[in-house]
Coordinates of C-alpha atoms and ligand atoms in Angstrom, one line a residue:
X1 CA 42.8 15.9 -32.1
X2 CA 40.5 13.1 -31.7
X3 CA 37.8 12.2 -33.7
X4 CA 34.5 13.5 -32.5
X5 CA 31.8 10.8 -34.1
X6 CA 28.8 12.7 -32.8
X7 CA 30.2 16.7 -33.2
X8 CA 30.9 16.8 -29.1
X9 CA 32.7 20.1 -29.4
X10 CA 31.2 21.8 -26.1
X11 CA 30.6 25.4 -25.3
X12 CA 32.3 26.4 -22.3
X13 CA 32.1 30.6 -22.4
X14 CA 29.5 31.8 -20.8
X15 CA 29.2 34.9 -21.7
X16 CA 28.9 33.9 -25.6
X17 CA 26.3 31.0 -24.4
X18 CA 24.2 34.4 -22.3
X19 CA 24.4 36.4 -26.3
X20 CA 23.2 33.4 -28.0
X21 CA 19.8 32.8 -25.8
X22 CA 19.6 36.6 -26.1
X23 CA 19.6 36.5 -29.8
X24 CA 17.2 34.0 -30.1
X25 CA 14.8 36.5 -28.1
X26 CA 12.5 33.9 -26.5
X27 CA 9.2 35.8 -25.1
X28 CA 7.4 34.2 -22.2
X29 CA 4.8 31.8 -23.0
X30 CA 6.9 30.3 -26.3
X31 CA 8.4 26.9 -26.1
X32 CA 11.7 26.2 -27.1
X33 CA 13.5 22.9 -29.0
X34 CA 16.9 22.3 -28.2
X35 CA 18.8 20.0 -30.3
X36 CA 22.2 18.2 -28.6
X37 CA 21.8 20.2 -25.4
X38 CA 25.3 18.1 -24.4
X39 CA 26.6 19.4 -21.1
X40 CA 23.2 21.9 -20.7
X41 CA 25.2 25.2 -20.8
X42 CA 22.3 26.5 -23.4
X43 CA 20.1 24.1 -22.0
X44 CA 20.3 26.1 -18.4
X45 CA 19.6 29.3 -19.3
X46 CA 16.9 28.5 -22.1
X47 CA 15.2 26.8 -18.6
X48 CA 15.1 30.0 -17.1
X49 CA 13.3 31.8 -19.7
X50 CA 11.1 29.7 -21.5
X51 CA 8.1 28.1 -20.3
X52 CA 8.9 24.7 -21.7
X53 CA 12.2 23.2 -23.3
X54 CA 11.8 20.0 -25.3
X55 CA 15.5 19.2 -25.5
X56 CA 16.7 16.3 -28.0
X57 CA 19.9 14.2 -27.1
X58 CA 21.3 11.2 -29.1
X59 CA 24.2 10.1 -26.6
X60 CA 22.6 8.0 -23.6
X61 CA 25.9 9.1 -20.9
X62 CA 24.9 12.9 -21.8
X63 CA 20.7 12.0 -21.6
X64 CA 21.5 10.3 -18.4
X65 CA 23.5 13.3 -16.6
X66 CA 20.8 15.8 -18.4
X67 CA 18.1 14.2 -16.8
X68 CA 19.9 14.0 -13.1
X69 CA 20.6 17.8 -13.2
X70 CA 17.4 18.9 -15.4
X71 CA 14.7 15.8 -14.8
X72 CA 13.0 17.7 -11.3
X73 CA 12.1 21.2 -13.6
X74 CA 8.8 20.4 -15.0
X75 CA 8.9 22.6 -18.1
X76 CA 11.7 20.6 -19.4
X77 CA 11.5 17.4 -21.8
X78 CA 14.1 15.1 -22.8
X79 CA 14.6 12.9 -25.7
X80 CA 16.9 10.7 -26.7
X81 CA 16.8 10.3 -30.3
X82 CA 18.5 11.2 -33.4
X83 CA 17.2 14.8 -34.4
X84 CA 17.9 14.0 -38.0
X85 CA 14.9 11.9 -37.7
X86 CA 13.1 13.1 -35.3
X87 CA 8.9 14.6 -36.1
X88 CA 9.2 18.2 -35.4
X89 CA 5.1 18.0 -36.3
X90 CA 4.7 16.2 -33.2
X91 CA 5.3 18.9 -31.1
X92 CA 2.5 21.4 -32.2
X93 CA 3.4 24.9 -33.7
X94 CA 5.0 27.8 -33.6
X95 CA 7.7 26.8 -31.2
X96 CA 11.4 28.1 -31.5
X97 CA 14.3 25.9 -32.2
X98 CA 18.0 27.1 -30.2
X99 CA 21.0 24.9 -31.3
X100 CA 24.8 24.5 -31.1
X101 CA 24.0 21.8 -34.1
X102 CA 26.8 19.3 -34.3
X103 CA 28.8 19.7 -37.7
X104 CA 28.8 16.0 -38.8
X105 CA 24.7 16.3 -39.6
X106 CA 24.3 20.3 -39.1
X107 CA 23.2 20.8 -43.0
X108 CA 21.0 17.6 -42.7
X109 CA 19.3 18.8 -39.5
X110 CA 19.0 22.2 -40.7
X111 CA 17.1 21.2 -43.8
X112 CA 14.9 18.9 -41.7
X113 CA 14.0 21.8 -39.6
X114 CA 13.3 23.6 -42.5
X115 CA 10.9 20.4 -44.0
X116 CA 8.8 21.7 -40.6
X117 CA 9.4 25.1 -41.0
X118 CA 5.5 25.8 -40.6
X119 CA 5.6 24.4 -36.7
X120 CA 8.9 26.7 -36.3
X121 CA 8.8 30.4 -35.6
X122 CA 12.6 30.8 -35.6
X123 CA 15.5 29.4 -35.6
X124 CA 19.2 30.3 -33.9
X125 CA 21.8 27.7 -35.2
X126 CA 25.3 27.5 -34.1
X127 CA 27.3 26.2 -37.4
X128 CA 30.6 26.2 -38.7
X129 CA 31.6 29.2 -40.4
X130 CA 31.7 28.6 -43.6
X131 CA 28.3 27.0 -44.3
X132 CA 26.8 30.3 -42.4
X133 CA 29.2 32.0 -45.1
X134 CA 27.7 29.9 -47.7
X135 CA 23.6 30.5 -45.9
X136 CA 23.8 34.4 -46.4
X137 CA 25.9 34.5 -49.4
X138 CA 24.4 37.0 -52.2
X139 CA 24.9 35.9 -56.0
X140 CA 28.2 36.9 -57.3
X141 CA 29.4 35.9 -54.2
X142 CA 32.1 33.1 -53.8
X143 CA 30.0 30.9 -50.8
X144 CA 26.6 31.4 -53.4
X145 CA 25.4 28.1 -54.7
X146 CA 22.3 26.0 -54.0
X147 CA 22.0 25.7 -50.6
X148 CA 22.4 29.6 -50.5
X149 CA 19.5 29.3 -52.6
X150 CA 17.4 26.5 -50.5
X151 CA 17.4 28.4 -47.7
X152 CA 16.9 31.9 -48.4
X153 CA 13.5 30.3 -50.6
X154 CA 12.0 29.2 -47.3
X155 CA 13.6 31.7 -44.9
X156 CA 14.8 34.9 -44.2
X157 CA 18.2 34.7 -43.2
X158 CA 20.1 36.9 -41.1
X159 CA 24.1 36.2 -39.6
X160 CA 24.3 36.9 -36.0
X161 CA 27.4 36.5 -34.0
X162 CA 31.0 34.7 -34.7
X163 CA 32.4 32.3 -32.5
X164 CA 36.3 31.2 -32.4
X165 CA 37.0 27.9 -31.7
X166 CA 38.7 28.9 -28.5
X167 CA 35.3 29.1 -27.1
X168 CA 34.7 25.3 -27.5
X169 CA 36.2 22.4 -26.0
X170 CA 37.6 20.1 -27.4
X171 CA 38.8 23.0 -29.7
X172 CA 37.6 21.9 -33.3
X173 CA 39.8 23.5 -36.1
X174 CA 37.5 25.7 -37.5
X175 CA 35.4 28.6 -36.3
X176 CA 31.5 28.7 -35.9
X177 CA 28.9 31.3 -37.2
X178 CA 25.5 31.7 -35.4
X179 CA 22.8 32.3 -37.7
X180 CA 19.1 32.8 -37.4
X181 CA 16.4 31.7 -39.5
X182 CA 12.9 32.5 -40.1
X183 CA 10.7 30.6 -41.6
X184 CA 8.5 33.0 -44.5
X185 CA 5.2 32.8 -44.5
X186 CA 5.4 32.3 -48.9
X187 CA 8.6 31.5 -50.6
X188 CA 10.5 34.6 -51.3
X189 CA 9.8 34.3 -55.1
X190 CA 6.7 32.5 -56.5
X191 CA 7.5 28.7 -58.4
X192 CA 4.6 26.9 -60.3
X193 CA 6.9 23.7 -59.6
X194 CA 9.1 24.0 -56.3
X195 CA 11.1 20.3 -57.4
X196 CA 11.7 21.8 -61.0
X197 CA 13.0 24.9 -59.2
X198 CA 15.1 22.7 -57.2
X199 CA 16.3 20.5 -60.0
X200 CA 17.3 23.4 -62.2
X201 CA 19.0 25.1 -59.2
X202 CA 21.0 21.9 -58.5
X203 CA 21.8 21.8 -62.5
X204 CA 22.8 25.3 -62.5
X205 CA 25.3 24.8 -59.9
X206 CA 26.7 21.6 -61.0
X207 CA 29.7 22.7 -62.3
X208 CA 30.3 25.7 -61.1
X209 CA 32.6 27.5 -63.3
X210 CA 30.6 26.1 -66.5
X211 CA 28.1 28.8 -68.2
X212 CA 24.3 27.6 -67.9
X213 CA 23.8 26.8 -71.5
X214 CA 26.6 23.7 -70.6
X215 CA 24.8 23.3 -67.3
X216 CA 21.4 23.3 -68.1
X217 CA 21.6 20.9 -71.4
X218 CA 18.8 19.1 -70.0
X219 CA 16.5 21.8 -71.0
X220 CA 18.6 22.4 -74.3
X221 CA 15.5 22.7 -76.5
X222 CA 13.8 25.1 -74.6
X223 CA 16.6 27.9 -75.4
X224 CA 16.5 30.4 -78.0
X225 CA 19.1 32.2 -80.1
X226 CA 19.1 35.9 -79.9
X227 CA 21.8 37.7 -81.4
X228 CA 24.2 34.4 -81.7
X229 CA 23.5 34.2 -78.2
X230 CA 21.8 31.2 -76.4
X231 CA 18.6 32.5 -73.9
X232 CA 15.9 31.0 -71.7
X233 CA 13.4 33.1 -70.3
X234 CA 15.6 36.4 -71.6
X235 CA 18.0 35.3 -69.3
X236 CA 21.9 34.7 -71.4
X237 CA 23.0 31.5 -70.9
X238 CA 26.3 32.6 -71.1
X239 CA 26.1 33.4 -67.7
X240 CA 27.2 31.1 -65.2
X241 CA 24.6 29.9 -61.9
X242 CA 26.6 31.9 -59.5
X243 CA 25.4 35.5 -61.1
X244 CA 21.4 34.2 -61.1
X245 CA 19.3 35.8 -58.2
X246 CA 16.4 33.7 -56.8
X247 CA 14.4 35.8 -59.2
X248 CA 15.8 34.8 -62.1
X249 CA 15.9 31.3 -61.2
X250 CA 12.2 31.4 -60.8
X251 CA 11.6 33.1 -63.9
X252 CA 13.8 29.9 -65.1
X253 CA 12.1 27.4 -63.8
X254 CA 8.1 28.9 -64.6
X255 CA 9.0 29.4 -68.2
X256 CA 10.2 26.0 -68.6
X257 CA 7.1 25.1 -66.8
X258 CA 4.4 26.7 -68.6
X259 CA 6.4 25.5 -72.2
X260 CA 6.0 21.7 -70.7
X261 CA 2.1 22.2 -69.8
X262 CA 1.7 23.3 -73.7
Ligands
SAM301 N1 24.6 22.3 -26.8 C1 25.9 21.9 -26.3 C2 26.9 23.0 -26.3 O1 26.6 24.0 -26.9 O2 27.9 22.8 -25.6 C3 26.5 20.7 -27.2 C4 26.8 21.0 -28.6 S1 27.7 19.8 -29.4 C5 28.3 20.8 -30.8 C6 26.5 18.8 -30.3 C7 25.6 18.0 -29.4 O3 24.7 17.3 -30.3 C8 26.3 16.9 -28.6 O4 25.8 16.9 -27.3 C9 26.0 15.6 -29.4 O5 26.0 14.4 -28.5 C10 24.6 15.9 -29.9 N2 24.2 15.2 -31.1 C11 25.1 14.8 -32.1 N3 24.4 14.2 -33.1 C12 23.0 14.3 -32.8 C13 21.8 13.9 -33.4 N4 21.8 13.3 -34.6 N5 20.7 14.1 -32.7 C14 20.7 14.7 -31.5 N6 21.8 15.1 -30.9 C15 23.0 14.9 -31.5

């Protein structure tokens, strides 16, 4: 197949395109963000039902034909820009964000969206499967590891539909997942320090099958011995970071906290 630099892989069933918009239950009066709109087929019947549609677009030849079929319908914006980099704060609040993302820059986007998550009341994202797999995935789980962890800190995440790649053309290899995001009010658990949460996270996960007493030796004399056993904040370190719930690696990451104030 050939290469697909900016993630062209189009929608072309309708019907799946109809269950998306559904699912991302768009109420009269709430304005939308579409990012790659492509060949318009969500772009369309977003028009229809929201009262305005800022759609962003990096390829000119796809801006240009977006604008001839779209430019007349006055509740519709284009841009042509990269979305990566694009200042979501710009366009007031509360507005909801509908994409088939392209999979070259979806997890990049995504976490970009979620930078401006207080302008965003929900998000639908069309990704591949396996980073939706990854988004939900529970501790214990196989896909659980610190992107599972990112997101479900700044969102409540819920899976939504399946799509196979038959529905996309050119066909990519792999199948999609939609997902829907919503941005929560407070982080699901409470940090003192969100980057040391982070950092830990990320150290936790580093090598995955390693127990946390290898992966965390950064904070090494911060654990305890209890019963020949190494511990941090009574959690065994003889555990590995895929068994930790977002609980625990808050509890983590405000003990090691308050011991560093001391
Ligand atoms: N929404 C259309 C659909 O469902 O058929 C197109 C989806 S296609 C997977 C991804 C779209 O994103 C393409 O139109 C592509 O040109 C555009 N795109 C790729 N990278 C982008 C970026 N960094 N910023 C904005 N649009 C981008």
């Amino acid at each position: 197949m050939k290469k697909r630099p900016l993630g062209q892989n189009f929608l072309t069933d309708y019907n799946i395109a109809q269950n998306i918009i559904q699912l991302a239950h768009i109420q009269p009066g709430e304005p939308v963000v579409e990012i790659g709109p492509g060949k318009g087929i969500l772009t369309q019947i977003i028009i229809e039902q929201a009262d305005s549609l800022t759609a962003i677009e990096i390829d000119p030849h796809l801006v240009r034909d977006l604008q001839n079929r779209f430019g007349d319908t006055p509740s519709f914006k284009l841009v042509e820009g990269d979305a990566a980099k694009f200042d979501y704060g710009s366009l007031g609040t509360r507005f909801k964000v509908v994409s088939n993302l392209p999979y070259y820059a979806a997890t990049h986007i995504m976490k970009k969206l979620i930078h401006f998550r207080e302008h965003i009341q929900s998000m639908t994202l069309m990704l591949q499967k396996e980073v939706v797999d990854r988004l939900v995935a529970e501790p214990g789980q196989r896909s659980y590891g610190s992107l599972s962890v990112y997101v479900q800190y700044y969102c409540e995440v819920q899976r939504l539909l399946e799509i196979p790649n038959t529905a996309f053309s050119p066909k990519p290899k792999i199948d999609s997942s939609l997902v829907g995001l919503t941005p929560l009010a407070q982080p699901k658990v409470k940090v003192s320090d969100p980057k040391l949460f982070f950092k830990l996270v990320h150290a936790a996960f580093f090598h995955k099958r390693k127990m946390l007493k290898n992966n965390l030796k950064d904070w090494q004399h911060l654990f305890i011995e209890e019963n020949g056993q190494a511990q941090m904040a009574d959690i065994d370190l003889n555990r590995r970071g895929e068994t930790l719930s977002l609980k625990d690696f808050a509890d983590l990451a405000n003990h090691v906290h308050a011991l560093s104030e001391v």
